[in-house]
């Protein structure tokens, strides 16, 4: 069964610098021959997975500090403390194939479910004595640490790394270079957000006053500049619900709850870059959701020709109109008669006959759950 749940959003941000490049400037890209504002997919994915909509018990953790997490959990939840606690943890992690550097951090960022971390803590607690270093022994090499782990512990350690039903791990996937067998292919693909129109970078030259400056200190205590832009973005993401259910170990109710959470989160997600300076907390004006049955359709080419503000008109309305028109053209060729839209539209520019209008974000999320459940049960 082919089924794709797509999200199409039009979101206008006030002057801001939501996602910076290596020079501190807002990220951008040339698209359709014109420079556009850009926010990376990684930036929006992080903003999405950290919203309050994602259930904490099914949230993953991306970190190099697994040793520190386990040390704290063993002490607080299991009452385990010892001089060689780090050695015991390292031996258990080595049994699963995870390596630690000399500073105690993993060699790269891990993306683990909380259930997986809990599983390691419980495993170390259960095999506490077997993991103890013999009295007077020197620090073990990584190879020796793995070899010294009991066979039963090695078997259990490898079973822990199953994704832990973490919703964000199941949606966005993970790759562990040392353990390709526990990699997880993403069920959700997210495009870089791009502006529907041409943009130019602007600079804010600022000064700061020294509150304790003397009468002879008339100048600024500090000067500087920050780059920013203001843009109307097109955002796109697509989920394979069948793949998501597979990543969540066949848990249908968690899959549906996850799609509901994603619908709410993707609309509320706003990057944190330079928000103390700009406070650009601008939610989307248009949120369209479509269930497609033939193939996913990214509608970014609706803006290959940039949208322009004419005669005092805002950019948002023409952007939504262009999106609807391009979907009509593309769906006529590549769509499926079973495809269906639902939307929340504050711009008033989306054709009313094109899908079901929903009065609230919650109603839109409920529609997603109802439709996907029906499709999965067929």
mmCIF file of C-alpha atoms in Angstrom:
data_model
loop_
_atom_site.group_PDB
_atom_site.id
_atom_site.type_symbol
_atom_site.label_atom_id
_atom_site.label_comp_id
_atom_site.label_asym_id
_atom_site.label_seq_id
_atom_site.Cartn_x
_atom_site.Cartn_y
_atom_site.Cartn_z
ATOM 1 C CA UNK A 1 0.000 0.000 0.000
ATOM 2 C CA UNK A 2 1.321 3.443 -0.951
ATOM 3 C CA UNK A 3 0.268 6.149 1.462
ATOM 4 C CA UNK A 4 1.970 9.475 2.080
ATOM 5 C CA UNK A 5 0.955 12.125 4.583
ATOM 6 C CA UNK A 6 2.214 15.520 3.448
ATOM 7 C CA UNK A 7 2.446 18.838 5.264
ATOM 8 C CA UNK A 8 2.541 22.122 3.302
ATOM 9 C CA UNK A 9 2.949 25.327 5.273
ATOM 10 C CA UNK A 10 3.211 29.019 4.385
ATOM 11 C CA UNK A 11 4.824 30.954 7.228
ATOM 12 C CA UNK A 12 5.858 34.615 7.262
ATOM 13 C CA UNK A 13 8.595 35.617 9.702
ATOM 14 C CA UNK A 14 9.275 39.155 10.864
ATOM 15 C CA UNK A 15 12.937 40.325 10.732
ATOM 16 C CA UNK A 16 14.985 37.481 12.212
ATOM 17 C CA UNK A 17 18.039 35.245 11.943
ATOM 18 C CA UNK A 18 16.510 31.843 12.682
ATOM 19 C CA UNK A 19 19.256 29.625 11.239
ATOM 20 C CA UNK A 20 22.804 30.916 10.790
ATOM 21 C CA UNK A 21 25.617 29.793 8.487
ATOM 22 C CA UNK A 22 29.305 29.633 9.430
ATOM 23 C CA UNK A 23 29.633 33.441 9.161
ATOM 24 C CA UNK A 24 26.627 34.156 11.391
ATOM 25 C CA UNK A 25 24.444 35.248 8.461
ATOM 26 C CA UNK A 26 20.955 33.825 7.832
ATOM 27 C CA UNK A 27 21.183 30.757 5.594
ATOM 28 C CA UNK A 28 20.097 31.250 2.006
ATOM 29 C CA UNK A 29 20.084 29.525 -1.384
ATOM 30 C CA UNK A 30 19.653 30.370 -5.037
ATOM 31 C CA UNK A 31 16.398 28.900 -6.349
ATOM 32 C CA UNK A 32 14.814 29.668 -9.708
ATOM 33 C CA UNK A 33 17.686 32.054 -10.399
ATOM 34 C CA UNK A 34 16.968 34.249 -7.335
ATOM 35 C CA UNK A 35 18.438 34.349 -3.851
ATOM 36 C CA UNK A 36 16.006 33.008 -1.250
ATOM 37 C CA UNK A 37 15.987 32.851 2.526
ATOM 38 C CA UNK A 38 16.477 29.303 3.801
ATOM 39 C CA UNK A 39 16.063 27.406 7.061
ATOM 40 C CA UNK A 40 17.625 23.953 7.057
ATOM 41 C CA UNK A 41 15.605 20.794 7.553
ATOM 42 C CA UNK A 42 17.811 19.880 10.526
ATOM 43 C CA UNK A 43 16.896 23.153 12.192
ATOM 44 C CA UNK A 44 13.138 22.654 11.798
ATOM 45 C CA UNK A 45 13.351 18.960 12.786
ATOM 46 C CA UNK A 46 15.024 19.865 16.063
ATOM 47 C CA UNK A 47 12.463 22.615 16.705
ATOM 48 C CA UNK A 48 9.684 20.113 15.955
ATOM 49 C CA UNK A 49 10.923 17.283 18.189
ATOM 50 C CA UNK A 50 11.487 19.617 21.142
ATOM 51 C CA UNK A 51 7.961 21.052 21.192
ATOM 52 C CA UNK A 52 5.687 20.189 24.074
ATOM 53 C CA UNK A 53 3.491 18.207 21.660
ATOM 54 C CA UNK A 54 5.994 15.334 21.540
ATOM 55 C CA UNK A 55 5.231 12.908 24.411
ATOM 56 C CA UNK A 56 8.177 12.857 26.828
ATOM 57 C CA UNK A 57 8.026 9.093 27.379
ATOM 58 C CA UNK A 58 8.501 8.537 23.634
ATOM 59 C CA UNK A 59 11.108 11.228 22.997
ATOM 60 C CA UNK A 60 14.641 10.424 21.907
ATOM 61 C CA UNK A 61 17.864 11.987 23.200
ATOM 62 C CA UNK A 62 20.733 13.038 20.940
ATOM 63 C CA UNK A 63 23.963 13.113 22.937
ATOM 64 C CA UNK A 64 27.589 12.070 23.340
ATOM 65 C CA UNK A 65 27.152 11.998 27.125
ATOM 66 C CA UNK A 66 25.638 8.537 27.527
ATOM 67 C CA UNK A 67 28.141 7.647 30.261
ATOM 68 C CA UNK A 68 27.080 10.674 32.302
ATOM 69 C CA UNK A 69 23.371 9.906 31.802
ATOM 70 C CA UNK A 70 23.816 6.295 32.928
ATOM 71 C CA UNK A 71 25.982 7.255 35.916
ATOM 72 C CA UNK A 72 23.223 9.611 37.127
ATOM 73 C CA UNK A 73 20.436 7.122 36.460
ATOM 74 C CA UNK A 74 22.247 4.284 38.272
ATOM 75 C CA UNK A 75 22.752 6.519 41.312
ATOM 76 C CA UNK A 76 19.293 8.132 41.442
ATOM 77 C CA UNK A 77 17.064 5.243 40.369
ATOM 78 C CA UNK A 78 19.023 2.154 41.451
ATOM 79 C CA UNK A 79 21.175 3.450 44.301
ATOM 80 C CA UNK A 80 24.343 2.200 42.587
ATOM 81 C CA UNK A 81 27.630 4.008 43.274
ATOM 82 C CA UNK A 82 31.211 2.727 43.132
ATOM 83 C CA UNK A 83 34.688 3.967 42.302
ATOM 84 C CA UNK A 84 34.675 1.850 39.155
ATOM 85 C CA UNK A 85 31.141 2.751 38.027
ATOM 86 C CA UNK A 86 32.483 4.237 34.768
ATOM 87 C CA UNK A 87 34.359 0.995 34.032
ATOM 88 C CA UNK A 88 31.214 -1.069 34.605
ATOM 89 C CA UNK A 89 29.201 1.188 32.286
ATOM 90 C CA UNK A 90 31.916 1.081 29.619
ATOM 91 C CA UNK A 91 32.006 -2.712 29.726
ATOM 92 C CA UNK A 92 28.218 -2.909 29.303
ATOM 93 C CA UNK A 93 28.218 -0.420 26.415
ATOM 94 C CA UNK A 94 31.111 -2.262 24.745
ATOM 95 C CA UNK A 95 29.016 -5.422 24.903
ATOM 96 C CA UNK A 96 26.428 -3.658 22.737
ATOM 97 C CA UNK A 97 29.106 -2.328 20.368
ATOM 98 C CA UNK A 98 29.188 1.268 21.656
ATOM 99 C CA UNK A 99 32.624 2.780 22.214
ATOM 100 C CA UNK A 100 33.685 5.537 24.594
ATOM 101 C CA UNK A 101 36.639 7.863 24.115
ATOM 102 C CA UNK A 102 39.137 8.608 26.864
ATOM 103 C CA UNK A 103 37.068 11.646 27.919
ATOM 104 C CA UNK A 104 34.083 9.369 28.561
ATOM 105 C CA UNK A 105 32.019 10.598 25.602
ATOM 106 C CA UNK A 106 30.890 8.505 22.673
ATOM 107 C CA UNK A 107 32.784 8.993 19.413
ATOM 108 C CA UNK A 108 29.783 10.706 17.778
ATOM 109 C CA UNK A 109 26.310 11.914 18.677
ATOM 110 C CA UNK A 110 23.985 9.026 19.456
ATOM 111 C CA UNK A 111 20.226 9.275 18.908
ATOM 112 C CA UNK A 112 18.665 6.960 21.478
ATOM 113 C CA UNK A 113 15.189 6.391 22.831
ATOM 114 C CA UNK A 114 14.682 6.906 26.553
ATOM 115 C CA UNK A 115 13.621 3.250 26.767
ATOM 116 C CA UNK A 116 17.017 2.240 25.372
ATOM 117 C CA UNK A 117 18.840 4.324 27.988
ATOM 118 C CA UNK A 118 16.580 2.901 30.712
ATOM 119 C CA UNK A 119 17.359 -0.574 29.367
ATOM 120 C CA UNK A 120 21.110 -0.074 29.728
ATOM 121 C CA UNK A 121 20.696 1.254 33.284
ATOM 122 C CA UNK A 122 18.599 -1.775 34.246
ATOM 123 C CA UNK A 123 21.056 -4.139 32.556
ATOM 124 C CA UNK A 124 24.033 -2.698 34.438
ATOM 125 C CA UNK A 125 22.033 -2.791 37.684
ATOM 126 C CA UNK A 126 21.147 -6.458 37.112
ATOM 127 C CA UNK A 127 24.765 -7.465 36.298
ATOM 128 C CA UNK A 128 26.397 -5.055 38.764
ATOM 129 C CA UNK A 129 28.714 -7.581 40.421
ATOM 130 C CA UNK A 130 29.676 -9.326 37.186
ATOM 131 C CA UNK A 131 30.744 -5.984 35.699
ATOM 132 C CA UNK A 132 33.034 -5.088 38.600
ATOM 133 C CA UNK A 133 36.719 -4.778 37.748
ATOM 134 C CA UNK A 134 38.938 -7.304 39.618
ATOM 135 C CA UNK A 135 40.804 -5.750 42.530
ATOM 136 C CA UNK A 136 44.171 -4.296 41.455
ATOM 137 C CA UNK A 137 43.411 -4.580 37.750
ATOM 138 C CA UNK A 138 44.429 -1.816 35.380
ATOM 139 C CA UNK A 139 42.084 0.071 33.098
ATOM 140 C CA UNK A 140 40.801 -2.242 30.388
ATOM 141 C CA UNK A 141 41.198 -1.554 26.695
ATOM 142 C CA UNK A 142 37.979 -1.272 24.678
ATOM 143 C CA UNK A 143 38.605 -4.706 23.197
ATOM 144 C CA UNK A 144 39.278 -6.210 26.606
ATOM 145 C CA UNK A 145 36.202 -4.491 28.067
ATOM 146 C CA UNK A 146 33.973 -6.136 25.500
ATOM 147 C CA UNK A 147 35.678 -9.519 25.894
ATOM 148 C CA UNK A 148 35.254 -9.443 29.669
ATOM 149 C CA UNK A 149 31.469 -8.955 29.558
ATOM 150 C CA UNK A 150 29.389 -12.032 30.445
ATOM 151 C CA UNK A 151 27.863 -13.754 27.402
ATOM 152 C CA UNK A 152 24.313 -13.275 28.696
ATOM 153 C CA UNK A 153 24.938 -9.549 29.156
ATOM 154 C CA UNK A 154 26.260 -9.254 25.579
ATOM 155 C CA UNK A 155 23.103 -10.912 24.275
ATOM 156 C CA UNK A 156 20.800 -8.660 26.308
ATOM 157 C CA UNK A 157 22.778 -5.509 25.492
ATOM 158 C CA UNK A 158 22.329 -5.996 21.762
ATOM 159 C CA UNK A 159 18.581 -6.547 22.197
ATOM 160 C CA UNK A 160 18.229 -3.158 23.898
ATOM 161 C CA UNK A 161 19.165 -1.204 20.758
ATOM 162 C CA UNK A 162 15.798 -1.431 19.012
ATOM 163 C CA UNK A 163 14.866 2.252 18.794
ATOM 164 C CA UNK A 164 12.995 2.138 22.083
ATOM 165 C CA UNK A 165 9.731 3.273 20.434
ATOM 166 C CA UNK A 166 11.068 6.813 20.443
ATOM 167 C CA UNK A 167 8.786 8.832 18.190
ATOM 168 C CA UNK A 168 11.429 11.242 16.897
ATOM 169 C CA UNK A 169 13.908 8.431 16.219
ATOM 170 C CA UNK A 170 11.192 6.558 14.304
ATOM 171 C CA UNK A 171 10.252 9.684 12.325
ATOM 172 C CA UNK A 172 13.658 11.145 11.520
ATOM 173 C CA UNK A 173 15.820 8.007 11.616
ATOM 174 C CA UNK A 174 19.352 7.471 12.885
ATOM 175 C CA UNK A 175 22.712 6.151 11.755
ATOM 176 C CA UNK A 176 25.303 4.552 14.042
ATOM 177 C CA UNK A 177 28.539 4.101 12.126
ATOM 178 C CA UNK A 178 29.763 1.258 14.364
ATOM 179 C CA UNK A 179 26.412 -0.563 14.496
ATOM 180 C CA UNK A 180 24.733 -0.486 11.072
ATOM 181 C CA UNK A 181 22.392 -3.263 12.183
ATOM 182 C CA UNK A 182 20.562 -0.844 14.515
ATOM 183 C CA UNK A 183 20.290 2.009 12.006
ATOM 184 C CA UNK A 184 16.749 3.180 11.415
ATOM 185 C CA UNK A 185 15.552 4.581 8.092
ATOM 186 C CA UNK A 186 13.482 7.736 8.535
ATOM 187 C CA UNK A 187 9.706 7.569 8.089
ATOM 188 C CA UNK A 188 9.567 11.350 7.659
ATOM 189 C CA UNK A 189 11.429 13.474 5.113
ATOM 190 C CA UNK A 190 11.704 17.222 5.687
ATOM 191 C CA UNK A 191 12.682 19.769 3.030
ATOM 192 C CA UNK A 192 14.718 22.883 3.660
ATOM 193 C CA UNK A 193 12.278 25.775 4.036
ATOM 194 C CA UNK A 194 12.779 28.429 1.346
ATOM 195 C CA UNK A 195 11.262 31.842 0.845
ATOM 196 C CA UNK A 196 8.576 32.140 -1.816
ATOM 197 C CA UNK A 197 10.175 35.415 -2.940
ATOM 198 C CA UNK A 198 13.560 37.011 -3.515
ATOM 199 C CA UNK A 199 15.368 38.270 -0.418
ATOM 200 C CA UNK A 200 18.230 40.594 0.364
ATOM 201 C CA UNK A 201 20.318 40.394 3.522
ATOM 202 C CA UNK A 202 20.123 43.364 5.842
ATOM 203 C CA UNK A 203 22.419 44.508 8.668
ATOM 204 C CA UNK A 204 21.536 45.849 12.066
ATOM 205 C CA UNK A 205 24.327 48.096 13.363
ATOM 206 C CA UNK A 206 23.888 48.320 17.106
ATOM 207 C CA UNK A 207 25.489 50.027 20.088
ATOM 208 C CA UNK A 208 25.308 49.256 23.791
ATOM 209 C CA UNK A 209 25.536 51.832 26.545
ATOM 210 C CA UNK A 210 27.700 51.311 29.633
ATOM 211 C CA UNK A 211 25.271 51.940 32.525
ATOM 212 C CA UNK A 212 28.195 52.987 34.728
ATOM 213 C CA UNK A 213 29.914 55.148 32.151
ATOM 214 C CA UNK A 214 31.350 58.453 33.364
ATOM 215 C CA UNK A 215 30.592 61.948 32.101
ATOM 216 C CA UNK A 216 33.736 61.826 29.933
ATOM 217 C CA UNK A 217 32.691 58.536 28.324
ATOM 218 C CA UNK A 218 30.166 59.763 25.770
ATOM 219 C CA UNK A 219 30.762 56.941 23.275
ATOM 220 C CA UNK A 220 29.156 53.516 23.186
ATOM 221 C CA UNK A 221 30.409 50.785 25.496
ATOM 222 C CA UNK A 222 30.151 48.329 22.649
ATOM 223 C CA UNK A 223 29.329 48.342 18.933
ATOM 224 C CA UNK A 224 28.521 45.494 16.586
ATOM 225 C CA UNK A 225 26.296 44.290 13.769
ATOM 226 C CA UNK A 226 24.012 41.351 13.104
ATOM 227 C CA UNK A 227 22.636 40.147 9.785
ATOM 228 C CA UNK A 228 18.949 39.326 9.358
ATOM 229 C CA UNK A 229 16.160 39.035 6.824
ATOM 230 C CA UNK A 230 12.389 38.778 6.721
ATOM 231 C CA UNK A 231 10.760 36.122 4.568
ATOM 232 C CA UNK A 232 7.606 34.178 3.763
ATOM 233 C CA UNK A 233 8.633 30.513 3.809
ATOM 234 C CA UNK A 234 7.257 27.440 2.098
ATOM 235 C CA UNK A 235 7.759 24.404 4.344
ATOM 236 C CA UNK A 236 7.244 20.794 3.302
ATOM 237 C CA UNK A 237 7.432 17.414 5.009
ATOM 238 C CA UNK A 238 6.148 13.965 4.096
ATOM 239 C CA UNK A 239 5.556 10.908 6.286
ATOM 240 C CA UNK A 240 5.205 7.269 5.280
ATOM 241 C CA UNK A 241 2.705 6.047 7.922
ATOM 242 C CA UNK A 242 3.369 2.372 7.160
ATOM 243 C CA UNK A 243 7.110 2.852 7.663
ATOM 244 C CA UNK A 244 6.437 4.809 10.848
ATOM 245 C CA UNK A 245 4.338 1.962 12.235
ATOM 246 C CA UNK A 246 7.129 -0.487 11.364
ATOM 247 C CA UNK A 247 9.732 1.706 13.110
ATOM 248 C CA UNK A 248 7.469 1.803 16.176
ATOM 249 C CA UNK A 249 7.447 -1.992 16.297
ATOM 250 C CA UNK A 250 3.912 -2.339 14.927
ATOM 251 C CA UNK A 251 2.292 -0.205 17.609
ATOM 252 C CA UNK A 252 -0.751 1.194 15.727
ATOM 253 C CA UNK A 253 -2.028 3.433 18.527
ATOM 254 C CA UNK A 254 1.416 4.951 19.130
ATOM 255 C CA UNK A 255 1.743 5.552 15.378
ATOM 256 C CA UNK A 256 -1.549 7.464 15.294
ATOM 257 C CA UNK A 257 -0.718 9.366 18.479
ATOM 258 C CA UNK A 258 2.647 10.214 16.935
ATOM 259 C CA UNK A 259 1.073 11.569 13.744
ATOM 260 C CA UNK A 260 -1.282 13.700 15.823
ATOM 261 C CA UNK A 261 1.660 15.032 17.828
ATOM 262 C CA UNK A 262 3.621 15.690 14.629
ATOM 263 C CA UNK A 263 0.727 17.651 13.091
ATOM 264 C CA UNK A 264 0.579 19.909 16.142
ATOM 265 C CA UNK A 265 4.353 20.130 16.535
ATOM 266 C CA UNK A 266 5.234 20.888 12.931
ATOM 267 C CA UNK A 267 2.864 23.884 13.013
ATOM 268 C CA UNK A 268 4.127 25.183 16.354
ATOM 269 C CA UNK A 269 7.831 24.591 15.699
ATOM 270 C CA UNK A 270 9.825 27.811 15.481
ATOM 271 C CA UNK A 271 13.650 27.798 15.458
ATOM 272 C CA UNK A 272 15.373 29.429 18.405
ATOM 273 C CA UNK A 273 18.174 31.217 16.512
ATOM 274 C CA UNK A 274 18.636 34.843 17.675
ATOM 275 C CA UNK A 275 15.147 34.886 19.201
ATOM 276 C CA UNK A 276 16.398 36.937 22.163
ATOM 277 C CA UNK A 277 17.253 39.618 19.612
ATOM 278 C CA UNK A 278 14.271 39.346 17.232
ATOM 279 C CA UNK A 279 11.420 37.488 19.017
ATOM 280 C CA UNK A 280 10.059 36.294 15.661
ATOM 281 C CA UNK A 281 7.339 34.060 17.072
ATOM 282 C CA UNK A 282 5.198 34.015 13.931
ATOM 283 C CA UNK A 283 3.041 30.895 13.416
ATOM 284 C CA UNK A 284 2.058 29.694 9.922
ATOM 285 C CA UNK A 285 -0.795 31.405 8.091
ATOM 286 C CA UNK A 286 -1.546 28.284 6.087
ATOM 287 C CA UNK A 287 -1.253 24.620 7.115
ATOM 288 C CA UNK A 288 -2.319 22.158 4.475
ATOM 289 C CA UNK A 289 -2.313 18.395 4.961
ATOM 290 C CA UNK A 290 -2.845 15.975 2.111
ATOM 291 C CA UNK A 291 -3.015 12.194 1.948
ATOM 292 C CA UNK A 292 -1.535 11.025 -1.330
ATOM 293 C CA UNK A 293 -1.649 7.513 -2.711
ATOM 294 C CA UNK A 294 0.586 7.520 -5.800
ATOM 295 C CA UNK A 295 3.746 9.396 -4.807
ATOM 296 C CA UNK A 296 4.832 12.368 -2.657
ATOM 297 C CA UNK A 297 4.635 15.783 -4.351
ATOM 298 C CA UNK A 298 6.853 18.615 -3.106
ATOM 299 C CA UNK A 299 5.233 21.869 -4.290
ATOM 300 C CA UNK A 300 8.325 24.101 -4.009
ATOM 301 C CA UNK A 301 8.317 24.693 -7.762
ATOM 302 C CA UNK A 302 5.176 26.766 -7.262
ATOM 303 C CA UNK A 303 7.730 29.416 -6.281
ATOM 304 C CA UNK A 304 10.377 28.824 -8.947
ATOM 305 C CA UNK A 305 9.114 32.167 -10.228
ATOM 306 C CA UNK A 306 9.293 34.377 -7.121
ATOM 307 C CA UNK A 307 6.144 35.865 -5.626
ATOM 308 C CA UNK A 308 6.119 39.684 -5.556
ATOM 309 C CA UNK A 309 4.199 42.064 -3.303
ATOM 310 C CA UNK A 310 2.160 44.288 -5.602
ATOM 311 C CA UNK A 311 -0.157 47.204 -4.919
ATOM 312 C CA UNK A 312 0.256 46.985 -1.168
ATOM 313 C CA UNK A 313 -0.595 43.277 -1.160
ATOM 314 C CA UNK A 314 1.032 40.986 1.446
ATOM 315 C CA UNK A 315 3.242 38.093 0.330
ATOM 316 C CA UNK A 316 1.335 35.428 2.243
ATOM 317 C CA UNK A 317 -1.925 35.451 0.238
ATOM 318 C CA UNK A 318 -0.270 35.243 -3.224
ATOM 319 C CA UNK A 319 2.017 32.487 -1.887
ATOM 320 C CA UNK A 320 -0.983 30.403 -0.765
ATOM 321 C CA UNK A 321 -2.740 31.038 -4.096
ATOM 322 C CA UNK A 322 0.362 29.973 -6.048
ATOM 323 C CA UNK A 323 0.614 26.817 -3.920
ATOM 324 C CA UNK A 324 -3.006 25.847 -4.633
ATOM 325 C CA UNK A 325 -2.677 26.532 -8.350
ATOM 326 C CA UNK A 326 0.510 24.514 -8.703
ATOM 327 C CA UNK A 327 -0.940 21.588 -6.768
ATOM 328 C CA UNK A 328 -3.869 21.583 -9.196
ATOM 329 C CA UNK A 329 -1.495 21.363 -12.173
ATOM 330 C CA UNK A 330 0.763 18.719 -10.628
ATOM 331 C CA UNK A 331 -2.005 16.553 -9.139
ATOM 332 C CA UNK A 332 -3.830 16.437 -12.483
ATOM 333 C CA UNK A 333 -0.832 14.590 -13.935
ATOM 334 C CA UNK A 334 0.750 12.766 -10.997
ATOM 335 C CA UNK A 335 -2.036 12.599 -8.408
ATOM 336 C CA UNK A 336 -4.550 9.911 -7.489
ATOM 337 C CA UNK A 337 -8.326 10.341 -7.314
ATOM 338 C CA UNK A 338 -8.243 9.163 -3.687
ATOM 339 C CA UNK A 339 -5.975 12.051 -2.609
ATOM 340 C CA UNK A 340 -7.631 14.432 -0.149
ATOM 341 C CA UNK A 341 -6.758 17.756 1.482
ATOM 342 C CA UNK A 342 -7.630 19.358 4.795
ATOM 343 C CA UNK A 343 -6.359 22.759 5.851
ATOM 344 C CA UNK A 344 -6.275 25.682 8.252
ATOM 345 C CA UNK A 345 -6.066 28.954 6.321
ATOM 346 C CA UNK A 346 -5.700 32.391 7.879
ATOM 347 C CA UNK A 347 -4.898 34.055 4.557
ATOM 348 C CA UNK A 348 -8.275 33.381 2.931
ATOM 349 C CA UNK A 349 -6.487 32.591 -0.318
ATOM 350 C CA UNK A 350 -6.860 28.796 -0.450
ATOM 351 C CA UNK A 351 -9.819 27.689 -2.656
ATOM 352 C CA UNK A 352 -12.660 26.636 -0.338
ATOM 353 C CA UNK A 353 -13.617 23.712 -2.563
ATOM 354 C CA UNK A 354 -10.126 22.244 -2.347
ATOM 355 C CA UNK A 355 -10.371 19.956 0.686
ATOM 356 C CA UNK A 356 -11.958 20.265 4.124
ATOM 357 C CA UNK A 357 -11.442 23.503 6.000
ATOM 358 C CA UNK A 358 -10.729 23.044 9.721
ATOM 359 C CA UNK A 359 -11.318 25.781 12.291
ATOM 360 C CA UNK A 360 -8.407 24.877 14.581
ATOM 361 C CA UNK A 361 -5.061 23.123 14.586
ATOM 362 C CA UNK A 362 -6.480 20.504 16.947
ATOM 363 C CA UNK A 363 -9.321 19.742 14.521
ATOM 364 C CA UNK A 364 -6.758 19.327 11.732
ATOM 365 C CA UNK A 365 -4.724 16.897 13.871
ATOM 366 C CA UNK A 366 -7.893 14.896 14.655
ATOM 367 C CA UNK A 367 -8.650 14.694 10.914
ATOM 368 C CA UNK A 368 -5.160 13.303 10.270
ATOM 369 C CA UNK A 369 -5.644 10.560 12.872
ATOM 370 C CA UNK A 370 -9.099 9.642 11.561
ATOM 371 C CA UNK A 371 -8.014 9.453 7.920
ATOM 372 C CA UNK A 372 -4.749 7.570 8.503
ATOM 373 C CA UNK A 373 -6.492 5.067 10.802
ATOM 374 C CA UNK A 374 -9.064 4.399 8.073
ATOM 375 C CA UNK A 375 -6.355 3.942 5.448
ATOM 376 C CA UNK A 376 -4.250 1.603 7.601
ATOM 377 C CA UNK A 377 -7.241 -0.574 8.432
ATOM 378 C CA UNK A 378 -8.116 -1.167 4.773
#
